[in-house]
Short mmCIF file of C-alpha atoms and ligand atoms in Angstrom, two decimals:
data_model
loop_
_atom_site.label_atom_id
_atom_site.label_comp_id
_atom_site.label_asym_id
_atom_site.label_seq_id
_atom_site.Cartn_x
_atom_site.Cartn_y
_atom_site.Cartn_z
CA MET A 191 -0.40 0.14 -0.05
CA SER A 192 1.38 3.32 -0.80
CA ALA A 193 1.86 6.11 1.52
CA ALA A 194 -0.68 8.52 -0.40
CA THR A 195 -3.17 5.45 -0.27
CA LEU A 196 -2.54 4.72 3.57
CA GLN A 197 -2.74 8.60 4.20
CA LEU A 198 -6.39 8.67 2.13
CA LYS A 199 -7.63 5.43 4.29
CA GLN A 200 -6.63 7.28 7.45
CA ILE A 201 -8.56 10.31 6.56
CA ILE A 202 -11.70 8.08 5.64
CA HIS A 203 -11.56 6.42 9.45
CA GLN A 204 -10.91 9.86 11.10
CA SER A 205 -14.19 11.06 9.29
CA LYS A 206 -16.15 7.78 10.10
CA THR A 207 -15.35 8.60 13.55
CA SER A 208 -15.61 12.07 14.22
CA SER A 209 -18.14 13.93 12.14
CA LYS A 210 -19.58 17.17 12.88
CA TYR A 211 -22.55 16.37 10.70
CA THR A 212 -25.66 14.99 12.38
CA HIS A 213 -27.23 13.69 9.21
CA MET A 214 -28.51 9.84 9.46
CA LYS A 215 -26.50 7.50 7.29
CA GLN A 216 -28.25 7.57 3.77
CA ARG A 217 -26.77 4.06 1.83
CA ILE A 218 -25.57 4.58 -1.50
CA THR A 219 -25.02 2.50 -4.46
CA VAL A 220 -21.35 2.64 -5.77
CA ALA A 221 -19.97 0.72 -8.61
CA LYS A 222 -16.33 1.71 -9.51
CA GLY A 223 -16.45 0.66 -13.19
CA ASP A 224 -13.56 -0.13 -15.82
CA GLY A 225 -10.13 2.15 -16.73
CA ILE A 226 -9.83 5.18 -14.53
CA GLY A 227 -12.89 4.27 -12.74
CA PRO A 228 -11.54 2.90 -9.65
CA GLU A 229 -9.19 5.80 -9.07
CA ILE A 230 -11.39 8.38 -9.48
CA MET A 231 -13.91 6.86 -7.09
CA ASP A 232 -11.51 6.09 -4.65
CA ALA A 233 -10.64 9.69 -4.80
CA THR A 234 -14.05 10.90 -4.79
CA LEU A 235 -15.15 8.80 -1.72
CA SER A 236 -12.42 9.88 0.27
CA ILE A 237 -13.13 13.42 -0.24
CA LEU A 238 -16.95 12.65 0.87
CA LEU A 239 -15.72 11.01 3.70
CA ALA A 240 -13.24 13.26 4.71
CA ALA A 241 -16.31 16.18 4.61
CA GLY A 242 -18.15 14.05 6.97
CA ALA A 243 -21.05 12.84 4.35
CA GLN A 244 -22.94 10.79 6.13
CA ILE A 245 -23.24 7.60 3.42
CA GLU A 246 -23.12 3.50 3.99
CA ILE A 247 -21.62 2.22 0.53
CA ASP A 248 -22.59 -0.90 -1.32
CA GLU A 249 -20.37 -1.74 -3.69
CA ILE A 250 -21.76 -3.30 -6.91
CA GLU A 251 -19.47 -5.00 -9.98
CA VAL A 252 -20.72 -3.43 -13.58
CA GLY A 253 -19.30 -2.92 -16.69
CA GLU A 254 -16.58 -4.61 -18.85
CA LYS A 255 -15.98 -7.93 -16.63
CA VAL A 256 -19.69 -8.28 -16.27
CA TYR A 257 -19.91 -7.96 -20.20
CA LEU A 258 -17.66 -10.62 -20.75
CA ALA A 259 -18.99 -13.03 -18.53
CA GLY A 260 -21.54 -13.30 -21.37
CA ASN A 261 -23.98 -10.48 -19.48
CA THR A 262 -24.92 -8.11 -22.38
CA ALA A 263 -26.52 -6.16 -20.25
CA GLY A 264 -23.18 -5.22 -18.34
CA ILE A 265 -25.07 -5.63 -15.09
CA ALA A 266 -25.97 -8.80 -12.89
CA PRO A 267 -29.73 -9.18 -11.45
CA GLU A 268 -28.49 -9.27 -7.46
CA ALA A 269 -27.03 -5.78 -8.47
CA TRP A 270 -30.36 -4.46 -9.93
CA ASP A 271 -31.97 -5.36 -6.39
CA ILE A 272 -28.98 -2.97 -4.78
CA ILE A 273 -29.91 -0.10 -6.91
CA ARG A 274 -33.36 -0.30 -6.55
CA ARG A 275 -32.99 -0.81 -2.46
CA ASN A 276 -30.69 2.27 -2.29
CA LYS A 277 -32.07 4.43 -4.82
CA VAL A 278 -29.14 6.43 -4.79
CA PHE A 279 -26.11 5.30 -7.70
CA LEU A 280 -22.76 6.88 -7.66
CA LYS A 281 -21.32 5.47 -10.92
CA ALA A 282 -17.65 6.06 -12.25
CA PRO A 283 -17.38 5.09 -15.87
CA ILE A 284 -17.72 1.72 -17.71
CA THR A 285 -16.09 0.24 -20.83
CA THR A 286 -18.50 -1.11 -23.16
CA PRO A 287 -16.58 -3.46 -25.43
CA GLN A 288 -16.86 -3.43 -28.63
CA GLY A 289 -19.24 -5.50 -30.89
CA GLY A 290 -20.80 -8.49 -29.49
CA GLY A 291 -24.31 -7.24 -29.32
CA TYR A 292 -23.64 -5.38 -26.08
CA LYS A 293 -26.29 -2.98 -24.57
CA SER A 294 -25.37 0.35 -22.72
CA LEU A 295 -25.37 -0.03 -19.09
CA ASN A 296 -26.18 3.82 -19.22
CA VAL A 297 -28.97 3.73 -21.56
CA THR A 298 -30.54 0.66 -20.13
CA THR A 299 -30.00 2.06 -16.29
CA ARG A 300 -31.85 5.49 -17.13
CA LYS A 301 -34.77 3.71 -18.81
CA PHE A 302 -35.21 0.78 -16.76
CA LEU A 303 -35.10 3.31 -13.57
CA GLY A 304 -37.32 5.93 -15.27
CA LEU A 305 -34.33 8.54 -14.94
CA TYR A 306 -36.40 10.88 -16.80
CA ALA A 307 -34.18 14.05 -16.30
CA ASN A 308 -30.08 14.83 -17.19
CA ILE A 309 -28.97 17.67 -15.35
CA ARG A 310 -25.42 18.89 -16.45
CA PRO A 311 -24.00 22.24 -15.03
CA CYS A 312 -21.20 23.77 -16.94
CA ILE A 313 -19.51 26.32 -15.59
CA SER A 314 -16.05 28.32 -16.10
CA LEU A 315 -13.24 27.99 -13.84
CA SER A 316 -11.67 30.95 -15.38
CA PRO A 317 -8.60 32.12 -15.29
CA PHE A 318 -7.68 29.01 -13.63
CA VAL A 319 -8.91 26.63 -16.24
CA HIS A 320 -8.24 27.53 -20.23
CA THR A 321 -11.56 28.65 -21.37
CA LYS A 322 -12.95 31.25 -24.64
CA HIS A 323 -15.90 31.69 -22.42
CA PRO A 324 -14.87 33.19 -18.90
CA GLN A 325 -18.72 34.21 -18.02
CA MET A 326 -20.31 30.90 -18.81
CA ASP A 327 -22.60 29.35 -16.23
CA VAL A 328 -24.94 26.96 -17.84
CA VAL A 329 -27.05 24.28 -16.80
CA ILE A 330 -28.54 21.44 -19.51
CA VAL A 331 -31.27 19.59 -18.61
CA ARG A 332 -31.84 16.79 -21.36
CA GLU A 333 -34.73 14.65 -21.42
CA ASN A 334 -33.14 11.29 -20.66
CA GLU A 335 -35.51 8.41 -21.74
CA GLU A 336 -37.20 8.58 -25.33
CA ASP A 337 -37.01 10.97 -28.47
CA LEU A 338 -34.82 8.93 -30.87
CA TYR A 339 -33.29 7.20 -28.03
CA ALA A 340 -36.31 4.68 -27.80
CA GLY A 341 -34.27 3.02 -29.99
CA ILE A 342 -36.88 1.71 -32.39
CA GLU A 343 -35.37 1.21 -35.76
CA HIS A 344 -35.99 -0.88 -39.18
CA GLN A 345 -34.65 -1.59 -42.15
CA GLN A 346 -37.89 -1.57 -44.87
CA THR A 347 -36.97 -1.41 -48.18
CA ASP A 348 -33.43 -2.32 -49.65
CA GLU A 349 -32.51 1.42 -49.83
CA VAL A 350 -34.24 3.08 -46.37
CA VAL A 351 -33.81 2.34 -42.85
CA GLN A 352 -35.84 4.23 -40.20
CA CYS A 353 -35.67 5.42 -36.61
CA LEU A 354 -38.52 6.21 -34.65
CA LYS A 355 -38.33 9.41 -32.60
CA LEU A 356 -41.04 9.17 -30.00
CA ILE A 357 -41.92 12.31 -27.73
CA SER A 358 -44.68 11.99 -25.61
CA ARG A 359 -46.70 14.64 -23.18
CA PRO A 360 -45.48 12.84 -20.30
CA GLY A 361 -42.04 13.14 -21.15
CA CYS A 362 -42.15 16.99 -22.00
CA GLU A 363 -44.06 17.50 -18.75
CA LYS A 364 -41.62 16.33 -16.54
CA ILE A 365 -38.54 17.46 -18.00
CA VAL A 366 -39.81 20.79 -18.65
CA ARG A 367 -41.38 20.90 -15.02
CA TYR A 368 -37.95 20.08 -13.83
CA ALA A 369 -36.06 22.66 -15.65
CA PHE A 370 -38.29 25.07 -13.69
CA GLU A 371 -38.06 23.30 -10.50
CA TYR A 372 -34.57 23.38 -10.82
CA ALA A 373 -34.22 27.06 -12.12
CA LYS A 374 -36.48 27.78 -8.83
CA ALA A 375 -34.49 25.68 -6.30
CA TYR A 376 -31.25 27.05 -7.66
CA GLY A 377 -32.27 30.51 -8.09
CA ARG A 378 -31.43 30.66 -12.10
CA LYS A 379 -33.55 33.49 -13.65
CA LYS A 380 -33.60 32.10 -17.42
CA VAL A 381 -34.67 29.08 -18.71
CA THR A 382 -34.26 28.09 -22.36
CA CYS A 383 -35.94 25.57 -24.86
CA PHE A 384 -34.15 24.79 -27.57
CA THR A 385 -36.15 22.24 -30.89
CA LYS A 386 -36.33 22.24 -33.93
CA ASP A 387 -40.35 22.50 -34.17
CA ASN A 388 -40.14 24.17 -37.41
CA ILE A 389 -39.36 21.39 -38.90
CA MET A 390 -40.85 18.23 -36.78
CA LYS A 391 -44.10 20.15 -36.09
CA GLN A 392 -45.61 17.43 -34.10
CA THR A 393 -42.66 15.95 -31.96
CA ASP A 394 -40.61 19.08 -31.35
CA GLY A 395 -43.91 20.93 -31.91
CA LEU A 396 -45.21 18.84 -28.74
CA PHE A 397 -42.10 20.01 -26.39
CA HIS A 398 -42.05 23.52 -27.49
CA GLN A 399 -46.00 23.52 -26.90
CA VAL A 400 -45.63 21.95 -23.07
CA PHE A 401 -42.67 24.15 -22.30
CA ASP A 402 -45.25 27.24 -23.38
CA GLU A 403 -47.49 25.50 -21.07
CA ILE A 404 -45.66 25.17 -17.95
CA ALA A 405 -43.66 28.54 -18.51
CA VAL A 406 -46.63 30.40 -17.50
CA GLU A 407 -46.79 28.51 -13.96
CA TYR A 408 -43.30 30.17 -13.18
CA PRO A 409 -43.70 33.90 -13.82
CA GLU A 410 -40.96 35.14 -11.87
CA ILE A 411 -38.45 32.99 -14.09
CA GLU A 412 -37.84 34.26 -17.47
CA ASN A 413 -38.45 31.72 -20.71
CA GLU A 414 -37.79 31.75 -24.36
CA HIS A 415 -37.49 29.57 -26.80
CA TRP A 416 -34.63 29.09 -29.82
CA ILE A 417 -34.56 27.11 -32.78
CA ILE A 418 -31.81 24.64 -31.99
CA ASP A 419 -29.14 25.44 -34.76
CA ILE A 420 -29.51 29.00 -33.95
CA GLY A 421 -29.58 28.31 -30.04
CA ALA A 422 -26.73 26.17 -30.32
CA ALA A 423 -24.37 28.36 -32.56
CA LYS A 424 -25.13 30.97 -29.63
CA LEU A 425 -24.12 28.68 -27.33
CA ALA A 426 -20.79 27.66 -28.70
CA ASP A 427 -20.30 31.62 -29.14
CA THR A 428 -21.69 33.59 -26.14
CA PRO A 429 -22.71 30.82 -23.45
CA GLU A 430 -23.05 33.82 -20.95
CA ILE A 431 -26.29 34.71 -22.59
CA PHE A 432 -27.83 31.02 -21.59
CA ASP A 433 -28.63 29.97 -17.84
CA VAL A 434 -31.43 26.70 -17.95
CA LEU A 435 -31.31 25.18 -20.87
CA VAL A 436 -33.84 22.34 -21.17
CA MET A 437 -34.32 20.22 -24.80
CA PRO A 438 -35.25 16.92 -26.34
CA ASN A 439 -32.50 13.90 -25.60
CA LEU A 440 -30.49 14.03 -29.11
CA TYR A 441 -29.89 17.45 -29.37
CA GLY A 442 -29.24 17.57 -25.10
CA ASP A 443 -26.76 14.75 -25.81
CA VAL A 444 -24.72 16.67 -28.12
CA LEU A 445 -24.67 19.89 -26.43
CA SER A 446 -24.33 19.03 -23.27
CA ASP A 447 -20.82 17.69 -24.28
CA VAL A 448 -20.21 20.75 -26.36
CA ALA A 449 -21.14 23.07 -23.12
CA ALA A 450 -18.85 21.00 -21.02
CA GLN A 451 -15.92 21.27 -23.19
CA ILE A 452 -15.97 24.87 -24.28
CA ALA A 453 -16.37 25.77 -20.38
CA GLY A 454 -13.22 24.24 -20.11
CA SER A 455 -12.93 20.31 -20.43
CA VAL A 456 -15.56 17.77 -20.64
CA GLY A 457 -12.91 16.06 -17.84
CA LEU A 458 -14.62 18.38 -15.01
CA ALA A 459 -18.12 17.83 -15.49
CA GLY A 460 -20.45 15.62 -13.53
CA SER A 461 -23.91 14.54 -14.37
CA ALA A 462 -27.40 13.76 -12.60
CA ASN A 463 -29.75 11.18 -13.71
CA ILE A 464 -32.75 12.04 -11.84
CA GLY A 465 -36.14 9.80 -11.94
CA GLN A 466 -39.20 9.47 -9.56
CA GLU A 467 -37.76 6.90 -7.03
CA CYS A 468 -34.22 6.78 -7.87
CA ALA A 469 -31.23 8.90 -9.13
CA MET A 470 -27.73 7.94 -10.64
CA PHE A 471 -25.02 10.51 -10.60
CA GLU A 472 -21.62 9.90 -12.78
CA ALA A 473 -18.87 12.39 -14.75
CA ILE A 474 -19.80 12.25 -18.13
CA HIS A 475 -16.62 11.41 -19.73
CA GLY A 476 -15.86 7.83 -20.03
CA SER A 477 -13.48 5.28 -18.61
CA ALA A 478 -10.18 6.68 -20.40
CA PRO A 479 -8.37 3.01 -20.71
CA ARG A 480 -5.20 4.56 -22.02
CA ARG A 481 -4.80 6.53 -18.69
CA ALA A 482 -6.05 3.73 -16.35
CA GLY A 483 -4.03 2.66 -13.20
CA GLN A 484 -1.11 5.54 -13.78
CA ASN A 485 -2.62 7.91 -11.06
CA LEU A 486 -3.04 10.12 -13.64
CA ALA A 487 -7.01 10.83 -14.21
CA ASN A 488 -8.57 14.15 -12.73
CA PRO A 489 -11.40 13.13 -10.52
CA SER A 490 -13.65 16.12 -10.80
CA GLY A 491 -16.12 15.08 -13.32
CA LEU A 492 -17.07 12.43 -10.82
CA LEU A 493 -16.30 14.57 -7.91
CA GLN A 494 -18.99 17.29 -9.65
CA GLY A 495 -21.66 14.31 -9.99
CA ALA A 496 -20.92 13.63 -6.30
CA VAL A 497 -21.74 16.87 -4.83
CA MET A 498 -24.68 16.55 -6.99
CA MET A 499 -25.42 13.68 -5.15
CA LEU A 500 -25.20 15.19 -1.70
CA ASN A 501 -27.63 17.74 -2.41
CA HIS A 502 -29.88 15.14 -3.75
CA ILE A 503 -29.93 13.70 -0.48
CA GLY A 504 -30.26 16.30 1.99
CA GLN A 505 -26.50 16.82 2.80
CA ASN A 506 -26.06 20.39 1.18
CA ALA A 507 -24.06 21.42 3.86
CA VAL A 508 -21.21 18.79 2.93
CA ALA A 509 -22.09 19.49 -0.51
CA GLU A 510 -21.10 22.80 -0.27
CA ASN A 511 -17.90 22.24 1.77
CA VAL A 512 -16.45 19.82 -0.76
CA GLN A 513 -17.58 22.35 -3.94
CA ASN A 514 -15.59 25.31 -2.15
CA ALA A 515 -12.52 23.10 -1.09
CA TRP A 516 -12.61 21.86 -4.88
CA LEU A 517 -12.93 25.69 -6.13
CA LYS A 518 -9.97 26.55 -4.20
CA THR A 519 -7.77 23.76 -5.33
CA ILE A 520 -8.53 24.73 -8.85
CA GLU A 521 -7.38 27.96 -7.91
CA GLU A 522 -4.56 27.31 -6.06
CA GLY A 523 -3.29 25.83 -9.59
CA ILE A 524 -3.22 22.35 -8.79
CA HIS A 525 -3.94 20.60 -11.51
CA THR A 526 -4.08 17.32 -12.92
CA TYR A 527 -2.26 16.72 -16.35
CA ASP A 528 -5.67 17.16 -18.32
CA ILE A 529 -5.75 21.02 -17.11
CA TYR A 530 -2.34 21.52 -16.00
CA LYS A 531 -1.34 24.84 -18.36
CA GLU A 532 2.42 26.21 -17.63
CA GLY A 533 1.85 30.01 -16.17
CA VAL A 534 -1.15 29.13 -14.85
CA SER A 535 -1.03 26.05 -12.84
CA THR A 536 1.32 25.67 -9.88
CA GLN A 537 1.72 21.97 -9.50
CA LYS A 538 1.09 18.94 -11.91
CA VAL A 539 -0.28 16.39 -9.25
CA GLY A 540 -1.98 12.87 -9.78
CA THR A 541 -5.18 11.74 -9.02
CA LYS A 542 -4.60 10.69 -5.28
CA GLU A 543 -2.42 14.02 -4.83
CA PHE A 544 -5.33 16.19 -5.92
CA ALA A 545 -8.08 14.57 -3.53
CA GLU A 546 -5.40 15.12 -0.87
CA ALA A 547 -5.34 18.79 -1.72
CA ILE A 548 -8.93 19.02 -1.75
CA ILE A 549 -9.39 17.35 1.60
CA ARG A 550 -6.57 19.99 3.13
CA ASN A 551 -9.01 22.73 1.58
CA LEU A 552 -11.98 21.33 3.34
CA GLY A 553 -13.46 24.19 5.18
CA GLN A 554 -12.21 26.60 3.28
CA LYS A 555 -13.88 29.04 0.25
CA PRO A 556 -11.90 30.11 -2.74
CA SER A 557 -10.87 33.74 -3.29
CA ASN A 558 -11.39 34.37 -6.65
CA LEU A 559 -13.83 31.85 -8.12
CA LYS A 560 -17.19 32.00 -6.69
CA ALA A 561 -18.11 30.55 -3.72
CA VAL A 562 -21.60 28.17 -3.71
CA THR A 563 -23.65 28.22 -1.21
CA TYR A 564 -26.58 25.26 -0.98
CA GLY A 565 -28.99 26.31 1.29
CA LYS A 566 -31.65 23.84 2.30
CA GLY A 567 -32.51 22.28 -0.88
CA GLN A 568 -33.38 18.37 -1.03
CA ALA A 569 -34.29 15.87 -4.35
CA LEU A 570 -36.69 17.99 -6.49
CA HIS A 571 -39.93 15.96 -5.73
CA LEU A 572 -42.13 16.65 -8.62
CA PRO A 573 -46.29 15.80 -8.61
CA VAL A 574 -46.38 12.42 -10.62
CA TYR A 575 -47.91 12.56 -14.05
CA GLN A 576 -51.72 12.70 -14.19
CA ARG A 577 -53.10 11.18 -17.43
CA LYS A 578 -55.16 13.87 -19.11
CA ALA A 579 -58.82 12.97 -19.94
CA PRO A 580 -59.03 11.37 -23.72
CA GLN A 581 -59.17 13.80 -26.68
CA GLN A 582 -61.85 13.17 -29.28
CA LYS A 583 -59.79 11.01 -31.86
CA GLU A 584 -60.87 10.18 -35.43
CA LEU A 585 -59.92 8.82 -38.25
CA VAL A 586 -59.15 10.58 -41.34
CA GLY A 587 -56.81 8.65 -43.61
CA VAL A 588 -54.21 6.31 -44.24
CA ASP A 589 -50.67 6.58 -45.38
CA LEU A 590 -49.33 3.08 -46.74
CA PHE A 591 -45.72 2.85 -47.28
CA VAL A 592 -44.58 0.96 -50.37
CA HIS A 593 -41.32 -0.75 -51.19
CA TRP A 594 -41.43 -0.18 -55.16
CA SER A 595 -38.44 0.18 -57.13
CA GLY A 596 -39.10 2.08 -60.16
CA THR A 597 -38.13 5.90 -60.24
CA ASP A 598 -41.38 7.36 -62.22
CA ALA A 599 -44.14 8.64 -59.59
CA ASN A 600 -46.76 8.61 -62.22
CA GLU A 601 -46.23 4.83 -62.90
CA LEU A 602 -46.72 4.27 -58.99
CA ALA A 603 -49.60 6.32 -59.11
CA SER A 604 -51.49 4.43 -61.89
CA LEU A 605 -50.54 1.00 -59.76
CA VAL A 606 -51.58 2.30 -56.52
CA ASN A 607 -54.66 3.99 -58.12
CA THR A 608 -56.05 0.44 -58.80
CA ILE A 609 -56.51 -0.52 -55.17
CA ASN A 610 -58.92 2.69 -54.51
CA LEU A 611 -61.98 2.29 -52.75
CA SER A 612 -65.14 4.11 -53.87
CA GLN A 613 -65.30 6.23 -50.63
CA VAL A 614 -61.39 6.42 -49.97
CA GLN A 615 -58.66 7.25 -52.43
CA LEU A 616 -55.01 7.80 -53.35
CA THR A 617 -54.44 11.48 -53.07
CA MET A 618 -50.62 11.76 -52.84
CA ILE A 619 -47.49 9.85 -53.31
CA THR A 620 -44.16 11.15 -51.22
CA ASN A 621 -40.71 9.75 -51.54
CA ARG A 622 -38.65 10.78 -47.80
CA GLY A 623 -41.25 13.01 -47.20
CA ILE A 624 -41.25 15.71 -50.65
CA LYS A 625 -44.56 15.15 -52.84
CA VAL A 626 -43.74 13.50 -55.95
CA TRP A 627 -47.28 12.70 -57.10
CA PRO A 628 -49.34 14.67 -58.24
CA ASP A 629 -47.36 17.33 -59.80
CA GLY A 630 -43.84 16.45 -58.95
CA PHE A 631 -40.88 17.54 -60.00
CA GLN A 632 -38.85 15.19 -62.26
CA GLU A 633 -35.21 16.59 -60.69
CA THR A 634 -36.49 15.32 -56.85
CA PHE A 635 -34.32 12.03 -56.27
CA CYS A 636 -36.51 8.78 -55.31
CA THR A 637 -35.87 6.27 -53.15
CA ASP A 638 -37.66 2.96 -53.23
CA HIS A 639 -39.55 4.01 -50.16
CA TRP A 640 -43.05 5.61 -51.03
CA ARG A 641 -45.86 6.97 -49.06
CA CYS A 642 -48.86 6.73 -50.42
CA ARG A 643 -51.54 8.79 -48.49
CA PHE A 644 -55.36 7.70 -49.09
CA LYS A 645 -58.29 10.46 -48.07
CA PRO A 646 -61.60 9.87 -47.79
CA VAL A 647 -63.44 11.70 -50.74
CA ALA A 648 -65.60 14.44 -50.19
CA GLY A 649 -68.64 14.10 -47.81
CA ALA A 650 -67.24 10.24 -46.97
CA ALA A 651 -65.51 8.66 -43.43
CA VAL A 652 -62.88 6.44 -43.62
CA ASN A 653 -62.72 3.52 -40.95
CA LYS A 654 -60.56 0.46 -39.80
CA GLN A 655 -62.07 -1.66 -42.36
CA ASP A 656 -61.50 0.42 -45.33
CA VAL A 657 -57.84 0.07 -44.56
CA ILE A 658 -57.90 -3.83 -44.22
CA GLU A 659 -59.88 -3.63 -47.85
CA LEU A 660 -56.59 -1.42 -48.94
CA LEU A 661 -54.14 -3.81 -47.69
CA GLN A 662 -55.83 -6.43 -49.18
CA LYS A 663 -56.48 -5.17 -52.78
CA ALA A 664 -52.68 -4.32 -52.46
CA GLU A 665 -51.86 -7.68 -51.57
CA ALA A 666 -53.93 -9.26 -54.40
CA ALA A 667 -52.40 -6.51 -56.82
CA SER A 668 -48.62 -7.58 -55.55
CA ILE A 669 -47.98 -3.92 -54.17
CA ASP A 670 -45.29 -4.63 -51.48
CA ILE A 671 -46.72 -2.76 -48.25
CA ILE A 672 -43.89 -2.43 -45.46
CA LYS A 673 -46.25 -0.40 -43.19
CA THR A 674 -49.22 1.57 -42.49
CA GLU A 675 -49.85 5.17 -40.57
CA ASN A 676 -53.37 6.04 -39.63
CA LEU A 677 -53.93 9.54 -40.37
CA TYR A 678 -55.92 11.09 -36.97
CA ALA A 679 -57.39 14.04 -35.89
CA PHE A 680 -57.74 14.54 -32.17
CA ASN A 681 -60.45 17.09 -31.02
CA GLY A 682 -61.48 18.09 -34.60
CA LYS A 683 -57.64 19.04 -35.86
CA PRO A 684 -55.49 17.33 -38.07
CA ALA A 685 -52.48 15.88 -36.40
CA PHE A 686 -50.35 14.65 -38.87
CA SER A 687 -47.45 16.23 -41.12
CA LEU A 688 -48.35 17.55 -44.53
CA GLY A 689 -46.37 15.89 -47.65
CA GLN A 690 -43.15 18.61 -48.49
CA GLY A 691 -44.41 20.75 -51.22
CA GLN A 692 -48.27 20.08 -50.46
P1 NAD B 80 -13.25 8.89 -22.63
O1 NAD B 80 -13.79 10.21 -22.37
O2 NAD B 80 -12.88 7.68 -21.45
O3 NAD B 80 -11.59 9.43 -22.89
C1 NAD B 80 -11.21 10.08 -23.86
C2 NAD B 80 -9.92 11.20 -23.57
O4 NAD B 80 -10.33 12.03 -22.85
C3 NAD B 80 -9.38 9.93 -22.62
O5 NAD B 80 -8.17 9.73 -24.13
C4 NAD B 80 -7.86 11.09 -21.84
O6 NAD B 80 -7.24 11.59 -22.70
C5 NAD B 80 -9.71 11.98 -22.01
N1 NAD B 80 -9.72 12.11 -20.29
C6 NAD B 80 -11.10 11.53 -19.90
N2 NAD B 80 -11.55 11.56 -18.77
C7 NAD B 80 -10.38 11.76 -18.13
C8 NAD B 80 -10.00 12.32 -16.71
N3 NAD B 80 -11.14 11.99 -15.73
N4 NAD B 80 -8.91 12.85 -16.67
C9 NAD B 80 -8.10 13.04 -17.48
N5 NAD B 80 -8.16 12.72 -18.63
C10 NAD B 80 -9.55 12.20 -19.34
O7 NAD B 80 -13.92 8.64 -23.91
P2 NAD B 80 -13.69 7.06 -25.19
O8 NAD B 80 -12.20 6.79 -25.00
O9 NAD B 80 -14.22 7.55 -26.08
O10 NAD B 80 -14.09 5.98 -24.51
C11 NAD B 80 -13.53 5.16 -23.67
C12 NAD B 80 -14.61 4.05 -22.94
O11 NAD B 80 -15.49 4.79 -22.03
C13 NAD B 80 -15.39 3.12 -24.09
O12 NAD B 80 -15.37 2.13 -23.55
C14 NAD B 80 -16.84 3.98 -23.84
O13 NAD B 80 -18.04 2.96 -24.17
C15 NAD B 80 -16.65 4.56 -22.65
N6 NAD B 80 -17.59 5.78 -22.10
C16 NAD B 80 -18.20 5.46 -21.21
C17 NAD B 80 -19.12 5.90 -20.55
C18 NAD B 80 -19.81 5.93 -19.39
O14 NAD B 80 -19.67 4.97 -18.59
N7 NAD B 80 -20.61 7.23 -18.75
C19 NAD B 80 -19.38 7.50 -21.01
C20 NAD B 80 -18.53 7.88 -22.27
C21 NAD B 80 -17.55 6.38 -22.71
#
């Protein structure tokens, strides 16, 4: 055992026996993960315990070893029991082996445990950590369960694959409300929503609509919506104009890495994954296998996750103490290799020495960086989503998707017109969403994946039996239908997209 390890163990022992905080101990689940995981977890836990965190630790094994032992989920059933019982999970990064159908443990954990909110604060530590954005202080609140990450994908024709983008009202309400409640709890002034609802009017349109509905419940907090493309550009250019940002899953995944990197380094950011019952806290970076076992890695990302965990379990004074000691250490220029810079840093240290410096600084506040005060906040408890009264839903047409390897839409229209019913008829064909019949452009590039839209003729209606009849006629005419999508109106309002150019 090295002298540094021995010293850390002594500190942990002392903290267990002489804590000045009087909380009930909270059992937490800890996974040390792979690569640099064990080193940064040991460093993080030593800091928490030295600061007097009232935690009891149940350690579980997840990640590479579990995957390679034949468990494609990377976690054993007994480990789930411990995570579900303790409800609070501090996880170091893991290595997902390449190939072999291994499922991402992160995505599985988020979905199984309903961890709908992913919170990532990205704050500049300028001038002690280099950034082009010294005023940046942004929190990204990312929807964590749905959107394209539902992972529902199909190949439908030789040329076309699809991924379903699922956005739900409960999903939107929960994440948007979380963003506003977070802003309220942490004294933030503004919540900004990013979507692409000028293009995706149904899915991103719902997210934006719910944002507008919920924003009015928080008149004390400013709100605004940006189209994601210009929003992302502004975030990368002038992040200081943003405060709390809320967005659907994919955009949040991409932009939270951008935000963390431009704030200083992805190696400095932590994240919280919050659900109604359970929560998971982690660093945002991976297991950096090439740095493993060398006492090189920066434990700051995981420590930031752990500070969020302490706030979540109501140990705010300990969280505050750890965060201020960390800020003080950063401003003293005691830096790991990844943020070390000649002229700014004063000492290049390893993982353990960095942890020891933070422990020495416990009880102190930074002099130049802004010290934090966390008040008495605890986990944000949002009301459980209540299903709304059903709307009036009416079938108003059907899209039949056809696999056809011709190129002339007029030819396909002649073929598909043969299955028309007297009261339900072909009205439009699109290819990748663009109208190609009637009155298409010959310049439009077409794949082998065609959408044929059937609507009732004036004065008629359409029912499910008509859809079945259309499918039967298509089968008899050897038209290869790959899927159908019913067209509905909700409360009298059409709830599907038009063809582009329609
Ligand atoms: P990575 O984040 O592990 O490493 C990228 C580079 O960043 C490293 O080479 C290293 O130079 C640097 N780095 C990252 N964290 C650091 C730290 N704490 N201190 C100092 N330097 C640090 O990304 P990767 O190389 O793409 O992925 C490696 C493995 O991690 C893969 O198996 C991947 O699947 C996994 N991963 C896991 C998680 C997770 O468990 N949450 C997240 C991302 C990636």
